[in-house]
PDB file of C-alpha atoms and ligand atoms in Angstrom:
ATOM      1  CA  UNK A   1       0.013   0.066  -0.337  1.00 43.00           C
ATOM      2  CA  UNK A   2       1.011   3.295  -1.339  1.00 52.00           C
ATOM      3  CA  UNK A   3       1.514   5.989   2.356  1.00 52.00           C
ATOM      4  CA  UNK A   4      -1.187   9.030   0.923  1.00 53.00           C
ATOM      5  CA  UNK A   5       0.413  10.731   4.282  1.00 84.00           C
ATOM      6  CA  UNK A   6       2.300  12.915   1.640  1.00 93.00           C
ATOM      7  CA  UNK A   7      -0.666  14.658   0.583  1.00 95.00           C
ATOM      8  CA  UNK A   8      -1.152  16.768   3.640  1.00 94.00           C
ATOM      9  CA  UNK A   9       0.636  19.351   4.928  1.00 92.00           C
ATOM     10  CA  UNK A  10       2.031  19.792   8.723  1.00 90.00           C
ATOM     11  CA  UNK A  11      -1.625  20.888   9.468  1.00 90.00           C
ATOM     12  CA  UNK A  12      -3.877  18.341   8.492  1.00 90.00           C
ATOM     13  CA  UNK A  13      -4.592  20.508   4.565  1.00 93.00           C
ATOM     14  CA  UNK A  14      -4.538  19.072   1.566  1.00 96.00           C
ATOM     15  CA  UNK A  15      -1.659  19.758  -0.624  1.00 97.00           C
ATOM     16  CA  UNK A  16      -1.799  17.703  -3.326  1.00 98.00           C
ATOM     17  CA  UNK A  17      -4.556  15.112  -4.309  1.00 98.00           C
ATOM     18  CA  UNK A  18      -2.545  11.715  -4.410  1.00 98.00           C
ATOM     19  CA  UNK A  19      -5.572   9.001  -3.656  1.00 98.00           C
ATOM     20  CA  UNK A  20      -9.120   8.811  -1.689  1.00 98.00           C
ATOM     21  CA  UNK A  21      -7.766   6.490   0.420  1.00 97.00           C
ATOM     22  CA  UNK A  22      -7.447   8.232   4.119  1.00 94.00           C
ATOM     23  CA  UNK A  23      -9.552  10.937   3.007  1.00 96.00           C
ATOM     24  CA  UNK A  24     -12.551  11.834   5.740  1.00 96.00           C
ATOM     25  CA  UNK A  25     -16.030  12.788   4.773  1.00 98.00           C
ATOM     26  CA  UNK A  26     -15.758  15.613   5.517  1.00 97.00           C
ATOM     27  CA  UNK A  27     -12.575  15.973   3.541  1.00 97.00           C
ATOM     28  CA  UNK A  28     -14.344  14.355   0.327  1.00 98.00           C
ATOM     29  CA  UNK A  29     -17.984  16.760   1.457  1.00 98.00           C
ATOM     30  CA  UNK A  30     -15.806  20.033   1.322  1.00 97.00           C
ATOM     31  CA  UNK A  31     -14.448  18.785  -2.100  1.00 98.00           C
ATOM     32  CA  UNK A  32     -18.232  18.267  -3.539  1.00 98.00           C
ATOM     33  CA  UNK A  33     -19.864  21.016  -2.294  1.00 98.00           C
ATOM     34  CA  UNK A  34     -17.343  23.219  -3.225  1.00 97.00           C
ATOM     35  CA  UNK A  35     -17.673  22.062  -6.515  1.00 98.00           C
ATOM     36  CA  UNK A  36     -21.199  23.011  -6.888  1.00 97.00           C
ATOM     37  CA  UNK A  37     -20.324  26.227  -6.549  1.00 95.00           C
ATOM     38  CA  UNK A  38     -17.693  25.539  -9.736  1.00 97.00           C
ATOM     39  CA  UNK A  39     -20.627  24.067 -11.398  1.00 96.00           C
ATOM     40  CA  UNK A  40     -23.156  27.194 -11.064  1.00 91.00           C
ATOM     41  CA  UNK A  41     -19.960  29.069 -12.452  1.00 91.00           C
ATOM     42  CA  UNK A  42     -19.770  26.365 -15.621  1.00 90.00           C
ATOM     43  CA  UNK A  43     -23.673  27.156 -16.744  1.00 91.00           C
ATOM     44  CA  UNK A  44     -22.461  31.546 -16.793  1.00 92.00           C
ATOM     45  CA  UNK A  45     -21.753  33.001 -20.397  1.00 93.00           C
ATOM     46  CA  UNK A  46     -18.761  34.021 -18.652  1.00 92.00           C
ATOM     47  CA  UNK A  47     -17.025  30.493 -17.208  1.00 91.00           C
ATOM     48  CA  UNK A  48     -14.453  32.289 -15.147  1.00 94.00           C
ATOM     49  CA  UNK A  49     -12.653  32.764 -11.422  1.00 97.00           C
ATOM     50  CA  UNK A  50     -10.017  35.136 -11.064  1.00 97.00           C
ATOM     51  CA  UNK A  51      -8.735  32.338  -8.036  1.00 98.00           C
ATOM     52  CA  UNK A  52      -5.907  30.904  -9.785  1.00 98.00           C
ATOM     53  CA  UNK A  53      -4.809  34.621 -11.482  1.00 98.00           C
ATOM     54  CA  UNK A  54      -1.032  33.395 -11.585  1.00 97.00           C
ATOM     55  CA  UNK A  55      -0.685  30.194 -11.373  1.00 98.00           C
ATOM     56  CA  UNK A  56       0.358  27.439 -13.460  1.00 98.00           C
ATOM     57  CA  UNK A  57      -0.604  24.344 -14.268  1.00 98.00           C
ATOM     58  CA  UNK A  58       0.996  21.333 -16.061  1.00 98.00           C
ATOM     59  CA  UNK A  59      -1.325  18.998 -17.815  1.00 98.00           C
ATOM     60  CA  UNK A  60       1.626  15.989 -17.986  1.00 98.00           C
ATOM     61  CA  UNK A  61       0.467  12.816 -19.369  1.00 97.00           C
ATOM     62  CA  UNK A  62       2.710   9.152 -19.504  1.00 96.00           C
ATOM     63  CA  UNK A  63      -0.523   7.891 -21.081  1.00 95.00           C
ATOM     64  CA  UNK A  64      -3.589   8.779 -23.112  1.00 95.00           C
ATOM     65  CA  UNK A  65      -6.623  10.730 -21.830  1.00 97.00           C
ATOM     66  CA  UNK A  66      -9.353  12.482 -23.865  1.00 97.00           C
ATOM     67  CA  UNK A  67     -11.950  12.898 -20.248  1.00 98.00           C
ATOM     68  CA  UNK A  68      -9.386  13.739 -17.862  1.00 98.00           C
ATOM     69  CA  UNK A  69      -6.708  15.626 -19.697  1.00 98.00           C
ATOM     70  CA  UNK A  70      -9.119  17.771 -20.796  1.00 98.00           C
ATOM     71  CA  UNK A  71     -11.519  18.986 -18.026  1.00 98.00           C
ATOM     72  CA  UNK A  72      -8.272  19.920 -16.312  1.00 98.00           C
ATOM     73  CA  UNK A  73      -7.142  21.615 -18.831  1.00 98.00           C
ATOM     74  CA  UNK A  74     -10.636  23.596 -19.340  1.00 98.00           C
ATOM     75  CA  UNK A  75     -10.826  23.590 -15.184  1.00 98.00           C
ATOM     76  CA  UNK A  76      -7.942  25.752 -14.684  1.00 98.00           C
ATOM     77  CA  UNK A  77      -8.895  27.917 -17.813  1.00 98.00           C
ATOM     78  CA  UNK A  78     -11.438  28.444 -15.956  1.00 97.00           C
ATOM     79  CA  UNK A  79      -9.966  29.488 -12.471  1.00 98.00           C
ATOM     80  CA  UNK A  80      -8.167  31.624 -15.130  1.00 98.00           C
ATOM     81  CA  UNK A  81      -4.597  29.494 -14.230  1.00 98.00           C
ATOM     82  CA  UNK A  82      -2.029  29.221 -17.412  1.00 98.00           C
ATOM     83  CA  UNK A  83      -2.110  25.686 -18.576  1.00 98.00           C
ATOM     84  CA  UNK A  84       1.064  23.919 -20.395  1.00 98.00           C
ATOM     85  CA  UNK A  85       0.652  20.380 -22.466  1.00 97.00           C
ATOM     86  CA  UNK A  86       3.415  19.078 -22.558  1.00 95.00           C
ATOM     87  CA  UNK A  87       3.490  16.218 -25.300  1.00 91.00           C
ATOM     88  CA  UNK A  88       5.470  14.199 -23.396  1.00 92.00           C
ATOM     89  CA  UNK A  89       6.025  11.487 -26.788  1.00 89.00           C
ATOM     90  CA  UNK A  90       7.637  14.582 -28.523  1.00 87.00           C
ATOM     91  CA  UNK A  91       9.644  16.106 -24.802  1.00 89.00           C
ATOM     92  CA  UNK A  92      13.109  15.091 -23.925  1.00 90.00           C
ATOM     93  CA  UNK A  93      11.825  12.491 -21.966  1.00 89.00           C
ATOM     94  CA  UNK A  94      12.245  10.235 -25.045  1.00 90.00           C
ATOM     95  CA  UNK A  95      15.814  11.490 -24.746  1.00 92.00           C
ATOM     96  CA  UNK A  96      16.445   9.366 -20.869  1.00 93.00           C
ATOM     97  CA  UNK A  97      15.413  12.862 -18.964  1.00 94.00           C
ATOM     98  CA  UNK A  98      14.188  11.359 -15.353  1.00 95.00           C
ATOM     99  CA  UNK A  99      10.906  12.168 -14.124  1.00 95.00           C
ATOM    100  CA  UNK A 100      12.366  14.481 -11.467  1.00 96.00           C
ATOM    101  CA  UNK A 101      14.212  16.054 -13.748  1.00 96.00           C
ATOM    102  CA  UNK A 102      12.077  16.689 -16.120  1.00 96.00           C
ATOM    103  CA  UNK A 103       9.630  18.386 -12.703  1.00 97.00           C
ATOM    104  CA  UNK A 104      12.421  20.143 -12.009  1.00 97.00           C
ATOM    105  CA  UNK A 105      12.661  22.194 -15.126  1.00 97.00           C
ATOM    106  CA  UNK A 106       9.209  23.233 -15.407  1.00 97.00           C
ATOM    107  CA  UNK A 107       9.584  23.989 -11.771  1.00 98.00           C
ATOM    108  CA  UNK A 108      12.314  26.097 -13.375  1.00 98.00           C
ATOM    109  CA  UNK A 109       9.706  27.476 -15.441  1.00 97.00           C
ATOM    110  CA  UNK A 110       7.594  28.717 -12.285  1.00 97.00           C
ATOM    111  CA  UNK A 111       5.052  25.854 -12.888  1.00 98.00           C
ATOM    112  CA  UNK A 112       3.369  25.221  -9.686  1.00 96.00           C
ATOM    113  CA  UNK A 113       0.886  22.281 -10.572  1.00 98.00           C
ATOM    114  CA  UNK A 114       1.396  19.455 -11.760  1.00 98.00           C
ATOM    115  CA  UNK A 115      -1.434  17.048 -13.339  1.00 98.00           C
ATOM    116  CA  UNK A 116       0.437  13.772 -14.202  1.00 98.00           C
ATOM    117  CA  UNK A 117      -0.726  10.386 -15.063  1.00 97.00           C
ATOM    118  CA  UNK A 118       2.011   7.456 -15.444  1.00 97.00           C
ATOM    119  CA  UNK A 119       1.733   4.354 -16.211  1.00 95.00           C
ATOM    120  CA  UNK A 120       3.528   3.614 -12.770  1.00 96.00           C
ATOM    121  CA  UNK A 121       1.402   2.928  -9.826  1.00 96.00           C
ATOM    122  CA  UNK A 122       2.906   4.964  -6.976  1.00 97.00           C
ATOM    123  CA  UNK A 123       4.488   7.993  -9.676  1.00 97.00           C
ATOM    124  CA  UNK A 124       2.712  10.737  -8.184  1.00 98.00           C
ATOM    125  CA  UNK A 125       3.904   9.971  -4.674  1.00 97.00           C
ATOM    126  CA  UNK A 126       7.052   9.612  -5.865  1.00 97.00           C
ATOM    127  CA  UNK A 127       7.133  13.533  -7.720  1.00 97.00           C
ATOM    128  CA  UNK A 128       4.845  14.673  -4.582  1.00 97.00           C
ATOM    129  CA  UNK A 129       8.118  13.638  -2.405  1.00 96.00           C
ATOM    130  CA  UNK A 130      10.512  15.108  -4.419  1.00 97.00           C
ATOM    131  CA  UNK A 131       8.994  18.893  -4.964  1.00 97.00           C
ATOM    132  CA  UNK A 132       9.486  22.005  -3.019  1.00 96.00           C
ATOM    133  CA  UNK A 133       6.691  23.343  -0.389  1.00 94.00           C
ATOM    134  CA  UNK A 134       5.484  25.324  -3.237  1.00 96.00           C
ATOM    135  CA  UNK A 135       4.702  22.931  -5.614  1.00 98.00           C
ATOM    136  CA  UNK A 136       1.395  20.261  -6.015  1.00 98.00           C
ATOM    137  CA  UNK A 137       1.000  17.519  -7.737  1.00 98.00           C
ATOM    138  CA  UNK A 138      -1.852  16.028  -8.447  1.00 98.00           C
ATOM    139  CA  UNK A 139      -2.943  12.092  -9.304  1.00 98.00           C
ATOM    140  CA  UNK A 140      -4.162  12.175 -12.667  1.00 98.00           C
ATOM    141  CA  UNK A 141      -4.100   8.018 -12.480  1.00 98.00           C
ATOM    142  CA  UNK A 142      -1.147   6.067 -11.849  1.00 97.00           C
ATOM    143  CA  UNK A 143      -0.769   2.236 -13.060  1.00 95.00           C
ATOM    144  CA  UNK A 144      -3.626   0.399 -11.027  1.00 93.00           C
ATOM    145  CA  UNK A 145      -3.129   2.003  -8.395  1.00 96.00           C
ATOM    146  CA  UNK A 146      -5.261   5.430  -7.765  1.00 98.00           C
ATOM    147  CA  UNK A 147      -7.228   8.078 -10.144  1.00 98.00           C
ATOM    148  CA  UNK A 148      -9.178  10.541  -7.476  1.00 98.00           C
ATOM    149  CA  UNK A 149     -10.400  12.843  -9.550  1.00 98.00           C
ATOM    150  CA  UNK A 150     -12.105  10.634 -11.531  1.00 98.00           C
ATOM    151  CA  UNK A 151     -14.199   8.854  -8.142  1.00 98.00           C
ATOM    152  CA  UNK A 152     -14.806  12.610  -6.958  1.00 98.00           C
ATOM    153  CA  UNK A 153     -16.386  13.382  -9.627  1.00 98.00           C
ATOM    154  CA  UNK A 154     -18.456  10.044  -9.980  1.00 98.00           C
ATOM    155  CA  UNK A 155     -19.674  10.777  -6.335  1.00 99.00           C
ATOM    156  CA  UNK A 156     -20.523  14.218  -6.887  1.00 98.00           C
ATOM    157  CA  UNK A 157     -22.318  12.764 -10.132  1.00 98.00           C
ATOM    158  CA  UNK A 158     -24.137   9.763  -7.502  1.00 99.00           C
ATOM    159  CA  UNK A 159     -24.499  13.125  -4.674  1.00 98.00           C
ATOM    160  CA  UNK A 160     -26.607  15.004  -6.888  1.00 98.00           C
ATOM    161  CA  UNK A 161     -28.994  11.755  -7.532  1.00 98.00           C
ATOM    162  CA  UNK A 162     -29.159  10.168  -4.933  1.00 98.00           C
ATOM    163  CA  UNK A 163     -27.485  12.222  -2.297  1.00 98.00           C
ATOM    164  CA  UNK A 164     -28.043   9.957   1.381  1.00 98.00           C
ATOM    165  CA  UNK A 165     -25.237   7.324   0.544  1.00 98.00           C
ATOM    166  CA  UNK A 166     -25.827   5.311   3.796  1.00 98.00           C
ATOM    167  CA  UNK A 167     -29.220   3.892   2.331  1.00 98.00           C
ATOM    168  CA  UNK A 168     -27.583   3.293  -1.137  1.00 98.00           C
ATOM    169  CA  UNK A 169     -26.284   0.019  -2.950  1.00 98.00           C
ATOM    170  CA  UNK A 170     -23.586   0.309  -5.345  1.00 98.00           C
ATOM    171  CA  UNK A 171     -22.480  -1.988  -7.991  1.00 98.00           C
ATOM    172  CA  UNK A 172     -19.530  -2.017  -9.675  1.00 98.00           C
ATOM    173  CA  UNK A 173     -18.964  -4.196 -12.486  1.00 98.00           C
ATOM    174  CA  UNK A 174     -16.007  -5.249 -14.711  1.00 96.00           C
ATOM    175  CA  UNK A 175     -11.911  -4.964 -14.808  1.00 94.00           C
ATOM    176  CA  UNK A 176     -12.072  -4.456 -11.177  1.00 95.00           C
ATOM    177  CA  UNK A 177      -7.925  -6.058 -11.143  1.00 93.00           C
ATOM    178  CA  UNK A 178      -6.655  -3.719 -13.498  1.00 92.00           C
ATOM    179  CA  UNK A 179      -9.089  -0.436 -11.911  1.00 95.00           C
ATOM    180  CA  UNK A 180      -7.159   2.770 -10.633  1.00 96.00           C
ATOM    181  CA  UNK A 181     -10.985   3.854 -10.653  1.00 97.00           C
ATOM    182  CA  UNK A 182     -12.168   1.464  -8.509  1.00 98.00           C
ATOM    183  CA  UNK A 183     -10.171   1.684  -5.644  1.00 97.00           C
ATOM    184  CA  UNK A 184     -10.719   5.275  -5.521  1.00 98.00           C
ATOM    185  CA  UNK A 185     -14.244   4.741  -5.791  1.00 98.00           C
ATOM    186  CA  UNK A 186     -14.542   2.677  -2.972  1.00 98.00           C
ATOM    187  CA  UNK A 187     -12.815   4.847  -0.609  1.00 98.00           C
ATOM    188  CA  UNK A 188     -14.509   7.687  -1.811  1.00 98.00           C
ATOM    189  CA  UNK A 189     -17.834   5.889  -1.381  1.00 98.00           C
ATOM    190  CA  UNK A 190     -16.636   4.231   2.320  1.00 98.00           C
ATOM    191  CA  UNK A 191     -15.515   8.233   3.042  1.00 98.00           C
ATOM    192  CA  UNK A 192     -19.519   9.243   2.623  1.00 98.00           C
ATOM    193  CA  UNK A 193     -20.648   6.455   4.755  1.00 98.00           C
ATOM    194  CA  UNK A 194     -21.777   3.869   2.104  1.00 98.00           C
ATOM    195  CA  UNK A 195     -22.513   0.259   3.242  1.00 98.00           C
ATOM    196  CA  UNK A 196     -23.457  -1.698   0.619  1.00 98.00           C
ATOM    197  CA  UNK A 197     -20.843  -2.015  -2.451  1.00 98.00           C
ATOM    198  CA  UNK A 198     -20.454  -4.878  -4.912  1.00 98.00           C
ATOM    199  CA  UNK A 199     -18.125  -5.916  -6.623  1.00 98.00           C
ATOM    200  CA  UNK A 200     -18.903  -7.961  -9.653  1.00 98.00           C
ATOM    201  CA  UNK A 201     -17.263  -9.556 -12.931  1.00 96.00           C
ATOM    202  CA  UNK A 202     -15.211 -12.608 -13.288  1.00 94.00           C
ATOM    203  CA  UNK A 203     -13.559 -14.430 -11.033  1.00 93.00           C
ATOM    204  CA  UNK A 204     -10.018 -13.429 -12.755  1.00 91.00           C
ATOM    205  CA  UNK A 205     -11.016  -9.888 -12.894  1.00 93.00           C
ATOM    206  CA  UNK A 206     -11.238  -9.436  -9.108  1.00 95.00           C
ATOM    207  CA  UNK A 207      -8.618  -8.015  -7.375  1.00 93.00           C
ATOM    208  CA  UNK A 208      -7.096 -11.391  -4.556  1.00 91.00           C
ATOM    209  CA  UNK A 209      -8.573 -10.453  -1.634  1.00 92.00           C
ATOM    210  CA  UNK A 210     -10.540  -7.539  -2.841  1.00 95.00           C
ATOM    211  CA  UNK A 211     -13.390  -8.106   0.268  1.00 96.00           C
ATOM    212  CA  UNK A 212     -10.558  -6.032   2.752  1.00 96.00           C
ATOM    213  CA  UNK A 213     -11.865  -2.976   0.218  1.00 96.00           C
ATOM    214  CA  UNK A 214     -15.224  -3.351   2.687  1.00 97.00           C
ATOM    215  CA  UNK A 215     -17.008  -4.642  -0.191  1.00 98.00           C
ATOM    216  CA  UNK A 216     -18.341  -7.844  -1.345  1.00 98.00           C
ATOM    217  CA  UNK A 217     -17.420  -9.775  -4.213  1.00 97.00           C
ATOM    218  CA  UNK A 218     -20.176 -11.797  -7.108  1.00 97.00           C
ATOM    219  CA  UNK A 219     -19.418 -13.240  -9.863  1.00 95.00           C
ATOM    220  CA  UNK A 220     -22.911 -13.948 -11.148  1.00 97.00           C
ATOM    221  CA  UNK A 221     -23.988 -10.078 -13.162  1.00 97.00           C
ATOM    222  CA  UNK A 222     -27.518 -11.042 -11.934  1.00 97.00           C
ATOM    223  CA  UNK A 223     -27.630 -11.860  -8.969  1.00 97.00           C
ATOM    224  CA  UNK A 224     -24.830  -8.463  -7.881  1.00 98.00           C
ATOM    225  CA  UNK A 225     -27.457  -5.443  -9.101  1.00 98.00           C
ATOM    226  CA  UNK A 226     -30.423  -6.537  -7.960  1.00 98.00           C
ATOM    227  CA  UNK A 227     -32.566  -3.749  -7.048  1.00 98.00           C
ATOM    228  CA  UNK A 228     -29.284  -1.373  -6.789  1.00 98.00           C
ATOM    229  CA  UNK A 229     -29.217   2.466  -7.038  1.00 98.00           C
ATOM    230  CA  UNK A 230     -26.533   2.758  -8.746  1.00 98.00           C
ATOM    231  CA  UNK A 231     -24.121   0.717 -11.921  1.00 98.00           C
ATOM    232  CA  UNK A 232     -20.263   2.225 -11.893  1.00 98.00           C
ATOM    233  CA  UNK A 233     -19.800  -0.109 -15.134  1.00 98.00           C
ATOM    234  CA  UNK A 234     -16.064  -0.317 -15.800  1.00 97.00           C
ATOM    235  CA  UNK A 235     -13.777  -1.168 -19.120  1.00 94.00           C
ATOM    236  CA  UNK A 236     -11.912  -4.196 -19.929  1.00 89.00           C
ATOM    237  CA  UNK A 237      -8.293  -3.078 -19.763  1.00 83.00           C
ATOM    238  CA  UNK A 238      -6.932  -5.735 -21.887  1.00 73.00           C
ATOM    239  CA  UNK A 239      -3.435  -3.482 -22.251  1.00 73.00           C
ATOM    240  CA  UNK A 240      -2.741  -4.306 -18.451  1.00 69.00           C
ATOM    241  CA  UNK A 241      -3.511  -7.798 -18.788  1.00 69.00           C
ATOM    242  CA  UNK A 242      -0.084 -10.067 -19.056  1.00 64.00           C
ATOM    243  CA  UNK A 243      -2.614 -13.278 -19.127  1.00 66.00           C
ATOM    244  CA  UNK A 244      -5.525 -14.589 -20.851  1.00 65.00           C
ATOM    245  CA  UNK A 245      -8.116 -13.796 -17.994  1.00 70.00           C
ATOM    246  CA  UNK A 246     -10.818 -14.198 -20.485  1.00 74.00           C
ATOM    247  CA  UNK A 247     -13.223 -15.629 -22.613  1.00 73.00           C
ATOM    248  CA  UNK A 248     -13.932 -13.564 -26.193  1.00 85.00           C
ATOM    249  CA  UNK A 249     -14.937 -10.278 -25.528  1.00 88.00           C
ATOM    250  CA  UNK A 250     -18.361 -12.121 -27.431  1.00 91.00           C
ATOM    251  CA  UNK A 251     -18.538 -14.288 -24.566  1.00 91.00           C
ATOM    252  CA  UNK A 252     -17.776 -11.417 -21.699  1.00 92.00           C
ATOM    253  CA  UNK A 253     -20.720  -9.317 -23.065  1.00 95.00           C
ATOM    254  CA  UNK A 254     -23.011 -12.157 -22.515  1.00 95.00           C
ATOM    255  CA  UNK A 255     -21.367 -13.433 -19.469  1.00 95.00           C
ATOM    256  CA  UNK A 256     -21.162  -9.878 -17.566  1.00 96.00           C
ATOM    257  CA  UNK A 257     -22.168  -6.760 -20.164  1.00 97.00           C
ATOM    258  CA  UNK A 258     -25.119  -4.686 -18.739  1.00 98.00           C
ATOM    259  CA  UNK A 259     -28.165  -5.222 -21.509  1.00 98.00           C
ATOM    260  CA  UNK A 260     -31.442  -3.755 -21.237  1.00 98.00           C
ATOM    261  CA  UNK A 261     -32.131  -6.635 -19.810  1.00 98.00           C
ATOM    262  CA  UNK A 262     -29.435  -6.445 -17.149  1.00 98.00           C
ATOM    263  CA  UNK A 263     -30.615  -3.114 -16.265  1.00 98.00           C
ATOM    264  CA  UNK A 264     -33.656  -4.026 -15.169  1.00 98.00           C
ATOM    265  CA  UNK A 265     -32.775  -6.457 -12.305  1.00 98.00           C
ATOM    266  CA  UNK A 266     -31.499  -2.722 -11.028  1.00 98.00           C
ATOM    267  CA  UNK A 267     -34.145  -0.270  -8.722  1.00 98.00           C
ATOM    268  CA  UNK A 268     -36.759   1.357 -11.498  1.00 98.00           C
ATOM    269  CA  UNK A 269     -34.694   4.658 -10.801  1.00 98.00           C
ATOM    270  CA  UNK A 270     -31.181   3.310 -10.980  1.00 98.00           C
ATOM    271  CA  UNK A 271     -28.501   5.382 -12.831  1.00 98.00           C
ATOM    272  CA  UNK A 272     -25.317   3.863 -14.549  1.00 98.00           C
ATOM    273  CA  UNK A 273     -22.029   5.549 -14.658  1.00 98.00           C
ATOM    274  CA  UNK A 274     -19.513   4.753 -16.318  1.00 98.00           C
ATOM    275  CA  UNK A 275     -15.501   6.458 -16.405  1.00 98.00           C
ATOM    276  CA  UNK A 276     -14.852   6.349 -19.444  1.00 97.00           C
ATOM    277  CA  UNK A 277     -13.806   5.108 -22.074  1.00 96.00           C
ATOM    278  CA  UNK A 278     -16.735   2.817 -22.913  1.00 96.00           C
ATOM    279  CA  UNK A 279     -16.983   0.133 -24.804  1.00 94.00           C
ATOM    280  CA  UNK A 280     -19.583  -0.891 -26.395  1.00 97.00           C
ATOM    281  CA  UNK A 281     -21.100  -4.114 -27.200  1.00 96.00           C
ATOM    282  CA  UNK A 282     -18.263  -5.174 -24.490  1.00 94.00           C
ATOM    283  CA  UNK A 283     -19.191  -3.970 -20.739  1.00 96.00           C
ATOM    284  CA  UNK A 284     -22.406  -2.702 -21.769  1.00 98.00           C
ATOM    285  CA  UNK A 285     -25.364  -1.829 -24.530  1.00 98.00           C
ATOM    286  CA  UNK A 286     -25.441   1.117 -26.619  1.00 98.00           C
ATOM    287  CA  UNK A 287     -29.213   1.373 -25.541  1.00 98.00           C
ATOM    288  CA  UNK A 288     -28.063   1.462 -21.788  1.00 98.00           C
ATOM    289  CA  UNK A 289     -24.626   4.277 -22.127  1.00 98.00           C
ATOM    290  CA  UNK A 290     -27.538   6.063 -23.724  1.00 98.00           C
ATOM    291  CA  UNK A 291     -30.536   5.314 -22.490  1.00 98.00           C
ATOM    292  CA  UNK A 292     -32.422   7.806 -19.724  1.00 98.00           C
ATOM    293  CA  UNK A 293     -30.650   5.645 -16.523  1.00 98.00           C
ATOM    294  CA  UNK A 294     -27.059   7.013 -18.407  1.00 98.00           C
ATOM    295  CA  UNK A 295     -25.160   9.477 -16.765  1.00 98.00           C
ATOM    296  CA  UNK A 296     -22.323   8.645 -18.448  1.00 98.00           C
ATOM    297  CA  UNK A 297     -22.345  12.389 -19.808  1.00 98.00           C
ATOM    298  CA  UNK A 298     -23.122  14.638 -17.044  1.00 98.00           C
ATOM    299  CA  UNK A 299     -19.783  12.966 -15.352  1.00 98.00           C
ATOM    300  CA  UNK A 300     -17.365  14.002 -17.915  1.00 98.00           C
ATOM    301  CA  UNK A 301     -19.366  17.528 -17.506  1.00 98.00           C
ATOM    302  CA  UNK A 302     -19.032  17.296 -13.699  1.00 98.00           C
ATOM    303  CA  UNK A 303     -15.412  16.304 -14.380  1.00 98.00           C
ATOM    304  CA  UNK A 304     -15.017  20.145 -14.567  1.00 98.00           C
ATOM    305  CA  UNK A 305     -16.675  21.711 -11.771  1.00 98.00           C
ATOM    306  CA  UNK A 306     -14.539  18.801  -9.138  1.00 98.00           C
ATOM    307  CA  UNK A 307     -11.188  19.379 -10.957  1.00 98.00           C
ATOM    308  CA  UNK A 308     -11.059  23.272 -10.263  1.00 98.00           C
ATOM    309  CA  UNK A 309     -12.422  22.372  -6.444  1.00 98.00           C
ATOM    310  CA  UNK A 310      -9.413  20.302  -6.107  1.00 98.00           C
ATOM    311  CA  UNK A 311      -6.810  22.975  -7.491  1.00 98.00           C
ATOM    312  CA  UNK A 312      -8.169  25.551  -5.654  1.00 98.00           C
ATOM    313  CA  UNK A 313      -8.295  23.577  -2.894  1.00 98.00           C
ATOM    314  CA  UNK A 314      -4.719  22.005  -2.598  1.00 98.00           C
ATOM    315  CA  UNK A 315      -3.619  25.494  -3.561  1.00 97.00           C
ATOM    316  CA  UNK A 316      -5.198  27.160  -0.500  1.00 97.00           C
ATOM    317  CA  UNK A 317      -7.087  29.538  -3.361  1.00 97.00           C
ATOM    318  CA  UNK A 318     -10.644  28.066  -2.349  1.00 97.00           C
ATOM    319  CA  UNK A 319     -13.193  31.178  -1.251  1.00 94.00           C
ATOM    320  CA  UNK A 320     -13.062  31.386   2.589  1.00 87.00           C
ATOM    321  CA  UNK A 321     -10.084  29.325   2.831  1.00 86.00           C
ATOM    322  CA  UNK A 322      -7.106  30.644   5.169  1.00 79.00           C
ATOM    323  CA  UNK A 323      -4.287  31.907   3.330  1.00 71.00           C
TER     324      UNK A 323
HETATM  325  N1  LIG B   1     -11.815   7.874 -16.741  1.00 60.96           N
HETATM  326  C1  LIG B   1     -10.446   8.253 -17.273  1.00 60.96           C
HETATM  327  O1  LIG B   1      -9.914   8.697 -17.078  1.00 60.96           O
HETATM  328  O2  LIG B   1     -11.372   8.761 -18.951  1.00 60.96           O
HETATM  329  P1  LIG B   1      -9.278   9.356 -19.688  1.00 60.96           P
HETATM  330  O3  LIG B   1      -8.460   8.262 -19.965  1.00 60.96           O
HETATM  331  O4  LIG B   1     -10.095   9.970 -21.260  1.00 60.96           O
HETATM  332  O5  LIG B   1      -9.029  10.650 -18.909  1.00 60.96           O
END
C-alpha cells in the first residue's frame, strides 16, 4: 500500500491530491460542496473566476487521455490559470531525461501545479515526495493504483441524484483487477458512508482479497445488481492484462455486459455510470449507455467543476480558505 500521508501538509491540510484512501467524509464533502459552486460558474455565459490567476498548471500525461486531460485544462483555464500541456511523446523524456529532472525543469519555469498521469503505480506519490513546498501534485491516474479526481467526480454525480450515501446499494462491475478508478471509488464511497458496495466480475478480474476493502464480491452479475441504486461499469483494460484472463469479448458481454434486460434487475430509478472510455458491446450495450438511466456524459461535465475544486483547495485559493 502506498502511503497517502504525503498529500497532507503539517497542518493536516490537503496539499496534493494523490488518492482518496484516507480522506474523511468531511474532506470529501468539502470538495464536493466547493465543486457545486463551480458547477454554477460553468453554467454562466462567462465561465471564469480569478482564483488561480498568476498560477501555472502543467498537464503531464505519460498515458493517453481524452476526458481527464481536457477537463483539467478547462478547469485550470476557468480558474484563470496559465496552462502548459506537455507533449510527452515529443519531450526530452524520450532522450532519457528522468521524471524528477523533467519536473525540476518545469519548476524552473515557475510552474507550480502538476497534473500527472503515469503508467507506474506510485509515480505521483514519488514526485510529491520530492518537490518543494510551493508545488502541488494531482494524480490523474497512476498504473493500477488510484485516480482520485475520477472517483470524486463520480461521487459528485451520484450525490446529485442520490444524496443519502448510507442508504445506497452500489454495484461496480467489470475489470476491477486492473482498475485504479474502482479502488478510488470504493474509498470515496466508504468515506461518505456507503455500506453496500458490491464488486462484480469474473473471478479472474477481481483482485485477491478484494473484500478487505469493505465490499462484497460476486461473479454473477444478475444476482449482484439485483435492486441496486447505482451501477458503475468499468472498461476491460486489455492493455494491462499480461495473461489471458478472459474468454472472448462476445462471451464477456454475454456474461457480464450491461444490457437493457439486465438493467431491469436494478431498482427502476437506478443510475448507470462509466468513467469512460466505453466499449459498446463489450461491457455496456449502446441502449444503456445512451439510455435515460445513463449519467455518463454528466460525469464528464461534472469533471470540470470537481477538478476546479481540487485545484483551488490544494493551492489554498478556495473562497474562504485561510491563507
Ligand atoms: N476516465 C478517464 O480517465 O478517461 P480518460 O482516459 O479519457 O482521461
